CSV table of C-alpha atoms in Angstrom, one decimal:
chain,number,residue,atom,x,y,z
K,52,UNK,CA,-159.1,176.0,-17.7
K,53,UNK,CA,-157.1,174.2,-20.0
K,54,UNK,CA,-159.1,172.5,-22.8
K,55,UNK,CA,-159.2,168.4,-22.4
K,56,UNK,CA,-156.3,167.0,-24.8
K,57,UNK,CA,-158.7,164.3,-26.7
K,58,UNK,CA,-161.0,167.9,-27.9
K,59,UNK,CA,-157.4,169.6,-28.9
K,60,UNK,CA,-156.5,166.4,-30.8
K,61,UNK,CA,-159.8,166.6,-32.5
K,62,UNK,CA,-159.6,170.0,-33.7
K,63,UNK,CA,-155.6,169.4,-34.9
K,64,UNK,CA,-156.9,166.6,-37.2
K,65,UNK,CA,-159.4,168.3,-38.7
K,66,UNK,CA,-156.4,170.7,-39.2
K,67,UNK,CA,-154.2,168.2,-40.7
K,68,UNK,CA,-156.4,166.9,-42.7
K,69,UNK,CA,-156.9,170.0,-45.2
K,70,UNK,CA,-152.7,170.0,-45.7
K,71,UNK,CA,-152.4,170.0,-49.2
K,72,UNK,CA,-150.8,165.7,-50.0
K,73,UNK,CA,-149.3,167.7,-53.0
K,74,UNK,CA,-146.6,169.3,-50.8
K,75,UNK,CA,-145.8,166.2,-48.7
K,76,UNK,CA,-143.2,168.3,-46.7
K,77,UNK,CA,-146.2,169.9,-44.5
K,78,UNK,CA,-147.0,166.9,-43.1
K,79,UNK,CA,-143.4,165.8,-42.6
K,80,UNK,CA,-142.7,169.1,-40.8
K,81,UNK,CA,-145.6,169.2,-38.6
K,82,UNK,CA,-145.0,165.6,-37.2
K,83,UNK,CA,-141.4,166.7,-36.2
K,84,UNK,CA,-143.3,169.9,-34.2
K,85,UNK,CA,-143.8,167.7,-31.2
K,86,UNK,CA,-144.8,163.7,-30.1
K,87,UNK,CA,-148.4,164.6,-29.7
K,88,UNK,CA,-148.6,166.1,-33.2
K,89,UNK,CA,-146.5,163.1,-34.3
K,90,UNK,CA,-148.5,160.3,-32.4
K,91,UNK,CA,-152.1,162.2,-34.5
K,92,UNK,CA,-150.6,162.3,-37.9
K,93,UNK,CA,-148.6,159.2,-37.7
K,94,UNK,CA,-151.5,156.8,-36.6
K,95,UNK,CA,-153.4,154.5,-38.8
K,96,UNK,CA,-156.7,156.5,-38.9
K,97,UNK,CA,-155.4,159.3,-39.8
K,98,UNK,CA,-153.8,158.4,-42.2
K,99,UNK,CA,-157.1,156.6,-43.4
K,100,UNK,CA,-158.9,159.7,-43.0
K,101,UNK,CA,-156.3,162.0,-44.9
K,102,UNK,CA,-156.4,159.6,-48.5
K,103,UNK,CA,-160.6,159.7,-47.9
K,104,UNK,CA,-160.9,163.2,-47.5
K,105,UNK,CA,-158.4,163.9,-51.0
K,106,UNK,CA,-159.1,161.2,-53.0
K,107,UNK,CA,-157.2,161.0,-55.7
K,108,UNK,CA,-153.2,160.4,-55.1
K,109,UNK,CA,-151.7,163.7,-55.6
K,110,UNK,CA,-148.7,164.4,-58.4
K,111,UNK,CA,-145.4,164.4,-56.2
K,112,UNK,CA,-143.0,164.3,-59.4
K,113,UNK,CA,-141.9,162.5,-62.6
K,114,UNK,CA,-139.1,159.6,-63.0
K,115,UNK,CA,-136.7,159.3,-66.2
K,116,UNK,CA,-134.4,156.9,-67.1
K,117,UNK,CA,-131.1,158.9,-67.8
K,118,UNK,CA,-128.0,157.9,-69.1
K,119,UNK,CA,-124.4,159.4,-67.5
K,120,UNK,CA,-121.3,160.5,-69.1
K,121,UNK,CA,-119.7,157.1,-68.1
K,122,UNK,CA,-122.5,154.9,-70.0
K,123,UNK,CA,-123.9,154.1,-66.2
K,124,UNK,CA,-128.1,153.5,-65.8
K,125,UNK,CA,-129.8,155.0,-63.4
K,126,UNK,CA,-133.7,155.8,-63.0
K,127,UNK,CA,-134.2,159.5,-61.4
K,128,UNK,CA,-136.4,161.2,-59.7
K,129,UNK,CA,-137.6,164.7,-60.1
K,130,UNK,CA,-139.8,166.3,-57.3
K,131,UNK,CA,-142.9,169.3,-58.7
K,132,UNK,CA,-143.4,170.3,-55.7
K,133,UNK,CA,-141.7,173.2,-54.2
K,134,UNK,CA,-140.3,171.0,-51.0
K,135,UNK,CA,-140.5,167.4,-51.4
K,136,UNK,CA,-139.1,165.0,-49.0
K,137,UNK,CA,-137.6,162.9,-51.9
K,138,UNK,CA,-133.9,164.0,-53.0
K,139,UNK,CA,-133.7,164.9,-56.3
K,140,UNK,CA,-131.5,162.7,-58.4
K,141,UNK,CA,-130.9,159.1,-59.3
K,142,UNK,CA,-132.1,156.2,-56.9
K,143,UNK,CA,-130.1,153.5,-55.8
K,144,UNK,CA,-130.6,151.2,-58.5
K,145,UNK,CA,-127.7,151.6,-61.1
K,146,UNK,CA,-128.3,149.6,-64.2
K,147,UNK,CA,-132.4,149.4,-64.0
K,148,UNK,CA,-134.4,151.0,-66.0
K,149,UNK,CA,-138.1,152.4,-65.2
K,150,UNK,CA,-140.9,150.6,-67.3
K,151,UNK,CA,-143.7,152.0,-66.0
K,152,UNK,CA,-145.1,153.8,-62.4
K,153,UNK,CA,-148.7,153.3,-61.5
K,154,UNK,CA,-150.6,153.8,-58.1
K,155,UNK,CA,-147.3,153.9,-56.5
K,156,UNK,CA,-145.8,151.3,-57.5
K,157,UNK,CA,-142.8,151.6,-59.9
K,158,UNK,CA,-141.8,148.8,-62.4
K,159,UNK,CA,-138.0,148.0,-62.8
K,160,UNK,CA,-136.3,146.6,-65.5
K,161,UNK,CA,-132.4,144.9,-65.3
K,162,UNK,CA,-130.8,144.9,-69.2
K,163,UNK,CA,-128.9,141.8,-69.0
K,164,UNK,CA,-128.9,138.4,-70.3
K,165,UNK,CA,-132.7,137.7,-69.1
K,166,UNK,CA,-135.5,139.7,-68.6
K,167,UNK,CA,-135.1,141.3,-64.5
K,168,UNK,CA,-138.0,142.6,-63.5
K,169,UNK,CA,-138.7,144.4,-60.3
K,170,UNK,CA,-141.6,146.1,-58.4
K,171,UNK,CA,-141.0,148.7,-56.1
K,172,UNK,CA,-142.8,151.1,-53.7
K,173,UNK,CA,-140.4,154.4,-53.3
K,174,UNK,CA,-142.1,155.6,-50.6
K,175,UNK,CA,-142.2,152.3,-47.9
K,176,UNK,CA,-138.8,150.9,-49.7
K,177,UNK,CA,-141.0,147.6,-50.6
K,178,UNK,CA,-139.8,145.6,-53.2
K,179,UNK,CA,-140.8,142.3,-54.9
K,180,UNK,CA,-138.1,140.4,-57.7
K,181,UNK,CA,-140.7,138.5,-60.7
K,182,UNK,CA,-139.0,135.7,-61.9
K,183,UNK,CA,-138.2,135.5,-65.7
K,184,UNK,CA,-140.8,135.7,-68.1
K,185,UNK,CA,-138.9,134.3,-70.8
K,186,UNK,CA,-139.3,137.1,-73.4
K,187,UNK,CA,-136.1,138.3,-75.2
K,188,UNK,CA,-134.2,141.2,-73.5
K,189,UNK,CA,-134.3,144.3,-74.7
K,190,UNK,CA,-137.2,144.3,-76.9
K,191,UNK,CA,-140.1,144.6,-74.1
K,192,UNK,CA,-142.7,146.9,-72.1
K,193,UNK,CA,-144.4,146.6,-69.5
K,194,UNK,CA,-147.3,147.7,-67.1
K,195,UNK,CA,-148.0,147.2,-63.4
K,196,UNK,CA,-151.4,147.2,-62.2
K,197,UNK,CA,-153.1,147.2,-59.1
K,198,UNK,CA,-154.5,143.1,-58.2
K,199,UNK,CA,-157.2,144.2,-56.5
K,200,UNK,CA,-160.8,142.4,-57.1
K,201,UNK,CA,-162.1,146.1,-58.3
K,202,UNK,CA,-159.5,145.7,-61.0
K,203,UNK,CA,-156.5,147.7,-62.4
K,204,UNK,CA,-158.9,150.9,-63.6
K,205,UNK,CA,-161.2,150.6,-61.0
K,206,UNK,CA,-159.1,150.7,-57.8
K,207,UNK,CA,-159.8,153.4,-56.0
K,208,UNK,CA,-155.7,154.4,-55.5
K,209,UNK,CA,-156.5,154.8,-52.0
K,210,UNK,CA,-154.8,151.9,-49.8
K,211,UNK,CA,-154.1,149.4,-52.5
K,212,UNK,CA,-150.6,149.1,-52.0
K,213,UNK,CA,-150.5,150.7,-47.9
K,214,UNK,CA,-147.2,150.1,-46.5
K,215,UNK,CA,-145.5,148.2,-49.7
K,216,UNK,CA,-148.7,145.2,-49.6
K,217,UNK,CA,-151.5,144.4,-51.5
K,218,UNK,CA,-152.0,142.3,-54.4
K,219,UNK,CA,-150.6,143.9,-58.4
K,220,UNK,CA,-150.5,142.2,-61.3
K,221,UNK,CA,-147.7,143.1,-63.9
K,222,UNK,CA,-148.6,142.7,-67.8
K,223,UNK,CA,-145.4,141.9,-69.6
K,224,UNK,CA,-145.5,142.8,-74.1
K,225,UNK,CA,-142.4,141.7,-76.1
K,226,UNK,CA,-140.8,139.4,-78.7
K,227,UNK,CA,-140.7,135.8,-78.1
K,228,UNK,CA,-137.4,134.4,-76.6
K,229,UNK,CA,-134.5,132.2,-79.0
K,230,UNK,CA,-135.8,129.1,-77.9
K,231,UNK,CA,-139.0,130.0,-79.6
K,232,UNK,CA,-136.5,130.4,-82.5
K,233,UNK,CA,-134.4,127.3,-81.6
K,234,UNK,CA,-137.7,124.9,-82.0
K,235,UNK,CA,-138.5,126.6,-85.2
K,236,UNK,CA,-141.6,128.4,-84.0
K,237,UNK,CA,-142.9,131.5,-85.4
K,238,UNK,CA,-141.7,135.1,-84.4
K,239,UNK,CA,-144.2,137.4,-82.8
K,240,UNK,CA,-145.4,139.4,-79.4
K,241,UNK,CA,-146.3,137.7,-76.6
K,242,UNK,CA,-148.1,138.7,-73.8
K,243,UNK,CA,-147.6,137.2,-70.3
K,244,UNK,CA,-149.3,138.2,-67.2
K,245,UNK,CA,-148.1,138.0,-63.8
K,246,UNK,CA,-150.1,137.8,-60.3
K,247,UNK,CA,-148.7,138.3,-57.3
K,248,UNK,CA,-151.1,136.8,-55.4
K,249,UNK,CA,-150.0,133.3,-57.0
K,250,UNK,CA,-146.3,134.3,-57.2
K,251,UNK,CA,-146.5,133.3,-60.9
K,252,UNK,CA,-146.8,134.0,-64.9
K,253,UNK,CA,-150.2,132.9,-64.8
K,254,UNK,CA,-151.4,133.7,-68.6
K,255,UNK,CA,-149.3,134.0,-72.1
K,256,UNK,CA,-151.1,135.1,-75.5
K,257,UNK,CA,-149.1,135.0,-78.6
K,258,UNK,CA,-149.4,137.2,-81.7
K,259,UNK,CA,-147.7,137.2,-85.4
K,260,UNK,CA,-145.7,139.8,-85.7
K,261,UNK,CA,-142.3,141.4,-86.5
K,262,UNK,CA,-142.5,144.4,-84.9
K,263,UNK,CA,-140.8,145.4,-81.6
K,264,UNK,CA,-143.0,146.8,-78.4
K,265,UNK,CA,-142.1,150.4,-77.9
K,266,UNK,CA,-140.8,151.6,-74.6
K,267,UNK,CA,-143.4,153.9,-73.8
K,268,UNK,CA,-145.5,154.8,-71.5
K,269,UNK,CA,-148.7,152.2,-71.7
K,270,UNK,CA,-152.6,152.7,-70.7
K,271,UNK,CA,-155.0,150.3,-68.5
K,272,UNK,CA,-158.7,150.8,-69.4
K,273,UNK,CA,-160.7,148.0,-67.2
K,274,UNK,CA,-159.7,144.9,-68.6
K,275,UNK,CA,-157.6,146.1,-70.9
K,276,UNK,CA,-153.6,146.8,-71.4
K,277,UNK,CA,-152.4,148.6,-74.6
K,278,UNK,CA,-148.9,149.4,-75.9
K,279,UNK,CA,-147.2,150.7,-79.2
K,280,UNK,CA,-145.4,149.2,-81.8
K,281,UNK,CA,-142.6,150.3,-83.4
K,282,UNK,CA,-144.1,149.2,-87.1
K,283,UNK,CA,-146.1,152.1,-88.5
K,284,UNK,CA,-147.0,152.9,-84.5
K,285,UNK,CA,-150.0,150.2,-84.1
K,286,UNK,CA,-151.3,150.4,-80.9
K,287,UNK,CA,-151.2,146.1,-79.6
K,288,UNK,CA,-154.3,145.3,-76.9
K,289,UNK,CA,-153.9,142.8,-74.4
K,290,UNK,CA,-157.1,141.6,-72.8
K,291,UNK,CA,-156.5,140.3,-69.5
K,292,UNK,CA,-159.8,138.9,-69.2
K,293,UNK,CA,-159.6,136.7,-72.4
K,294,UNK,CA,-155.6,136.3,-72.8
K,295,UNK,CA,-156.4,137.3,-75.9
K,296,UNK,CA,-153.8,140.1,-78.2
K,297,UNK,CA,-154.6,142.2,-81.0
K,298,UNK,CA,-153.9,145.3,-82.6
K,299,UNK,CA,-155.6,148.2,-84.3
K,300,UNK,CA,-154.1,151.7,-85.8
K,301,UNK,CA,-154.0,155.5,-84.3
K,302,UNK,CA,-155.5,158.2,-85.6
K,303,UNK,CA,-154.3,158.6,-89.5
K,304,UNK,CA,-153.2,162.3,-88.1
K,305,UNK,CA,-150.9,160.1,-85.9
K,306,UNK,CA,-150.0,157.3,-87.8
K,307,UNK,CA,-146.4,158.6,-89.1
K,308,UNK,CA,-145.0,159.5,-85.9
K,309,UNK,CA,-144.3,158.0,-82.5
K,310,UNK,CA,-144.5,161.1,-80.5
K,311,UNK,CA,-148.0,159.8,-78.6
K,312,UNK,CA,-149.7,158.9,-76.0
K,313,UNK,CA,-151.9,156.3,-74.3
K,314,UNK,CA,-154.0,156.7,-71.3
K,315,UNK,CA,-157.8,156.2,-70.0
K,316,UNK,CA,-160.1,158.8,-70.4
K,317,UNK,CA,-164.0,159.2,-69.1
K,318,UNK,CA,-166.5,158.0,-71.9
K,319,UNK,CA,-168.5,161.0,-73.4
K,320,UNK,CA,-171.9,159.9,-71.9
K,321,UNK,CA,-170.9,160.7,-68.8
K,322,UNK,CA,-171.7,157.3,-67.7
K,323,UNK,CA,-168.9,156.5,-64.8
K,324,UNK,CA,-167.1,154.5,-67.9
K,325,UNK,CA,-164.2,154.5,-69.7
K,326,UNK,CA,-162.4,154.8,-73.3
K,327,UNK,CA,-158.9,154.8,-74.3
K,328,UNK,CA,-157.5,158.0,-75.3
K,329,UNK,CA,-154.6,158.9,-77.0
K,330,UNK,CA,-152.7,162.9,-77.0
K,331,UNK,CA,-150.2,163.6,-79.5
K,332,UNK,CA,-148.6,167.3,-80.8
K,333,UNK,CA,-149.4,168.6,-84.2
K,334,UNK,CA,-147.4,172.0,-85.3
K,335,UNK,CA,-148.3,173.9,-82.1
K,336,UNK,CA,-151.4,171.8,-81.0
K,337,UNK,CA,-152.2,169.6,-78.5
K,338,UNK,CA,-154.8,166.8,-79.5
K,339,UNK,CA,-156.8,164.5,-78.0
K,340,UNK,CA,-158.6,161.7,-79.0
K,341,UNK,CA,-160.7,158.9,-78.0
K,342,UNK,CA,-162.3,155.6,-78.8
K,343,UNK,CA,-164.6,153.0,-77.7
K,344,UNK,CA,-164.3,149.1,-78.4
K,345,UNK,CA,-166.3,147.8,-80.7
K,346,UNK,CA,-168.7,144.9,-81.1
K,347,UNK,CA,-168.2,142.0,-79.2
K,348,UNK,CA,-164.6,144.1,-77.7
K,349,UNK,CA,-163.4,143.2,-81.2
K,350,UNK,CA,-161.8,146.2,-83.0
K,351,UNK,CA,-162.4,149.7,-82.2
K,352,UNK,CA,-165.2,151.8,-83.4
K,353,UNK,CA,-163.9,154.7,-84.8
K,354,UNK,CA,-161.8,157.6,-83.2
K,355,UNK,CA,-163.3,160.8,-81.7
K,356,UNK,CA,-161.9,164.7,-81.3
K,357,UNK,CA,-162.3,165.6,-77.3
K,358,UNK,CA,-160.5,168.7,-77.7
K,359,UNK,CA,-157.8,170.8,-78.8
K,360,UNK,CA,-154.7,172.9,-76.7
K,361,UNK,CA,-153.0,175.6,-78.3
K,362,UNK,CA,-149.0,175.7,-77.0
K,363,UNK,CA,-147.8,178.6,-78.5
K,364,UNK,CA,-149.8,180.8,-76.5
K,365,UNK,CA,-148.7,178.8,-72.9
K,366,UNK,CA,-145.2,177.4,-73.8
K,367,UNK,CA,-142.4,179.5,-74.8
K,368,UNK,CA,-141.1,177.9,-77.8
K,369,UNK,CA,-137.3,178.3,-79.3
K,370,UNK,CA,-136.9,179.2,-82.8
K,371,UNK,CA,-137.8,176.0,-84.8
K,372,UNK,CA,-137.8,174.3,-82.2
K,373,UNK,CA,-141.0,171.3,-81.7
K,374,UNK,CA,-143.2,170.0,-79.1
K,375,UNK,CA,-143.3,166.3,-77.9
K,376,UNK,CA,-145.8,164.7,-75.4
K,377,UNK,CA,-144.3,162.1,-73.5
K,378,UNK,CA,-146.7,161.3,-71.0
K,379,UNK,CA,-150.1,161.7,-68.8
K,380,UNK,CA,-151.3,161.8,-65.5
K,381,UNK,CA,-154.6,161.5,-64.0
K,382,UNK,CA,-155.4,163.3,-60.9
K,383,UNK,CA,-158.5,164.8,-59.5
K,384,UNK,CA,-161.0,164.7,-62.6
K,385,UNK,CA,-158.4,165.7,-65.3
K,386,UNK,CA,-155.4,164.8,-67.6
K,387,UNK,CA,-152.4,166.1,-66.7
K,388,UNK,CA,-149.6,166.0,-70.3
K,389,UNK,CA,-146.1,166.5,-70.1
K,390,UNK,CA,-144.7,168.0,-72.8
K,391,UNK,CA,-141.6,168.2,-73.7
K,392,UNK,CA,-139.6,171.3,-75.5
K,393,UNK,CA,-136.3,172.9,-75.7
K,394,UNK,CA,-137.2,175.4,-73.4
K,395,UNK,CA,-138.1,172.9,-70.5
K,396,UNK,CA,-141.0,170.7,-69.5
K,397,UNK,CA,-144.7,171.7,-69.1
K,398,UNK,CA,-147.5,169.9,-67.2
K,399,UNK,CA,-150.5,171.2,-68.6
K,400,UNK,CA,-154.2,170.6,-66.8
K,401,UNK,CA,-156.1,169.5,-70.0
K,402,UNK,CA,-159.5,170.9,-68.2
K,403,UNK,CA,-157.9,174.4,-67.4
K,404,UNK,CA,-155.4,174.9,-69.6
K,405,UNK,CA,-153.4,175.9,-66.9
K,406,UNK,CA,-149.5,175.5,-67.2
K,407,UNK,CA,-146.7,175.2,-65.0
K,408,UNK,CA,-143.0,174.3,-65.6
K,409,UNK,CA,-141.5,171.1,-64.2
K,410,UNK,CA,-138.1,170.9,-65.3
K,411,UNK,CA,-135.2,172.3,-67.3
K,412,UNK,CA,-134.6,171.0,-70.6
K,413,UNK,CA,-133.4,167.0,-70.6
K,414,UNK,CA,-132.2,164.4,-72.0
K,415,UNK,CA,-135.2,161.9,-71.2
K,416,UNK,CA,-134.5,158.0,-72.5
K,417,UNK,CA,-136.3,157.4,-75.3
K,418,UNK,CA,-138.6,161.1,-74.5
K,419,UNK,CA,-140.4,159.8,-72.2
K,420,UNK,CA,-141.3,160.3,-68.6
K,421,UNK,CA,-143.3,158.4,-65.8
K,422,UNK,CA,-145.8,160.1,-63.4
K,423,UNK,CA,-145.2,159.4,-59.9
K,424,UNK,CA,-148.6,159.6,-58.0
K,425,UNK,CA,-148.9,158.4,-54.7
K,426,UNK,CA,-150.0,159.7,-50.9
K,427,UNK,CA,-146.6,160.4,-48.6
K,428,UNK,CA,-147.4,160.4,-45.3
K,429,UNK,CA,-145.6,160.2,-41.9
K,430,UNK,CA,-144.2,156.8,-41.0
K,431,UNK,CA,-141.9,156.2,-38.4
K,432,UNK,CA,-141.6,152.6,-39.5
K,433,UNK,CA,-140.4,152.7,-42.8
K,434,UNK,CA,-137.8,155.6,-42.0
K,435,UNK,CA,-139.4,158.6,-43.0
K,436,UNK,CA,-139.7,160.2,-40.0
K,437,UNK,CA,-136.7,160.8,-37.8
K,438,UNK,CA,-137.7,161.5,-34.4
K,439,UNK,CA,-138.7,164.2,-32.8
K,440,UNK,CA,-136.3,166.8,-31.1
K,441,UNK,CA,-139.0,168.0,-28.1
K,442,UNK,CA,-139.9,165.7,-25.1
K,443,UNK,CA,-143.3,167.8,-25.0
């Protein structure tokens, strides 16, 4: 006697479930198997189900902003696992430059006369145009954060931005426009904040200063947005909370080169909260570091050693040839580094110590890298499915 469908449906979720979201492909595969397979694994609980039961977004490659033999832009996409259902190589969107990719979301950037700015969900094909900010071109960064009333650090990555919706916020750091210059105003960084709940720039802060804002990777720690400058490497804070800017300096280890990197880390006590950190390469060692605000949020307190990685034992290294971190990843309890050498380039688990090779040797835009972490799951809706070949 043939088992009742609804048990044999019960039992193939469970299955489904324990699919590894780090190898997308399974899933992909498994819903072309047949419809009843397809109708389980493409339906909203399941899908549900499947981000609960992992958690955290899994890894499913890197994007770089490369640069062809004919001058042409184009951000591209590399795939670490062994089968992704992404196609290696550029996107279509010549000209735009990644500015920063965070729970699945990927800010664009347009170099033209006026700052373009784009966000855009590679997996659902959602995309939202900001309107200017007024900031000069060229000399900019830029985060995107999740809008969400748990807040950019504390969203849970889980169905924040679900089929290309949900609220984000986008935190925009560069020098001020000419017409600043025009009405005889003084130079500086200026923050401006965007929410697209309002459709808007909703906030601007304004800061002295004649340095530009680095195109690096940048790190959200609660309330808190921070970038690099170019001038001796000072690390500038935007507090979203206050609109309020302000700057402090790395490590003195790290304060003559550019080679590091931002990100959130858990605080020491162990008490669910969190600090900035900062990684950067000396000789043959990875460091990290990390601080904690100081009274009042003003200032920091002082930086502190969380650990050391020696490369020379996990990387194979060229003659002379150097180390560079160009970006993080958070994933599952642990910091994932990229780091970038002649030979190719390494994701290294900062918890294990564990590493595995992503990539050949590049030529990454300004060294640095983006960290594409998000859940793909079947969806005949968007296109990602084609559809099945059996009538079963």
């Amino acid at each position: 006697m043939a088992a009742p469908p609804e048990l044999v449906d019960d039992a193939m979720e469970e299955i489904f479930l324990r699919l590894p979201p780090a190898e997308p492909a399974h899933l992909v595969r498994a819903a072309l198997v047949c419809r009843r397979w397809r109708r389980i694994l493409t339906g909203g609980a399941f899908v549900r189900r499947y981000r609960a039961f992992h958690g955290a977004a899994p890894l499913l490659g890197f994007l770089d902003n490369t640069i062809d033999l004919h001058g042409a832009r184009a951000p591209r996409f590399s795939p670490t696992s062994s089968a992704s259902p992404f196609h290696r190589g550029p996107f279509d969107c010549i000209c735009w430059d990644v500015l920063d990719c965070r729970h699945g979301r990927v800010l664009l950037g347009l170099f033209a006369g006026r700052v373009n700015l784009v966000v855009w969900d590679p997996v659902t094909g959602h995309h939202q145009a900001l309107p200017d900010p007024g900031l000069l071109p060229g000399y900019y960064s830029a985060a995107v954060l999740c809008g969400t009333a748990r807040g950019g650090c504390g969203c849970d990555n889980l169905h924040c931005c679900r089929d290309g919706g949900g609220p984000f916020r986008v935190v925009l750091a560069g020098m001020e426009s000419m017409d600043y210059f025009a009405r005889g105003e003084d130079a500086g960084v200026r923050a401006r904040l965007y929410c697209s709940e309002a459709a808007a720039w909703v906030a601007s802060a304004h800061l002295p200063s004649n340095s530009h804002v680095m195109r690096k990777p940048s790190a959200v720690v609660g309330d808190d947005v921070y970038f690099q400058l170019m001038s001796a490497y000072v690390i500038l804070r935007y507090d979203t909370a206050r609109n309020r800017l302000s700057t402090f300096d790395p490590p003195p280890a790290h304060a003559d080169e550019g080679g590091i990197v931002l990100m959130p880390m858990d605080g020491e006590d162990g008490d669910g909260s969190s600090q900035l950190g900062l990684a950067g390469v000396r000789g043959s060692r990875l460091c990290l570091r990390s601080t904690s605000v100081g009274a009042e949020g003003e200032g920091i307190a002082g930086w502190v050693r969380r650990g050391d990685i020696e490369l020379m034992t996990r990387i194979p290294f060229l003659p002379y040839s150097e180390a560079q971190v160009i970006a993080s990843a958070e994933g599952l309890g642990t910091i994932f580094f990229f780091v970038s050498t002649e030979v190719g380039l390494f994701a290294i688990d900062f918890k294990s110590g564990q590493e595995r090779k992503v990539s050949e040797p590049g030529n990454y835009n300004n060294f640095t890298v983006f960290p594409f972490m998000s859940f793909y799951t079947p969806d005949c809706r968007s296109g990602k499915l084609p559809s099945p070949r059996r009538t079963d």
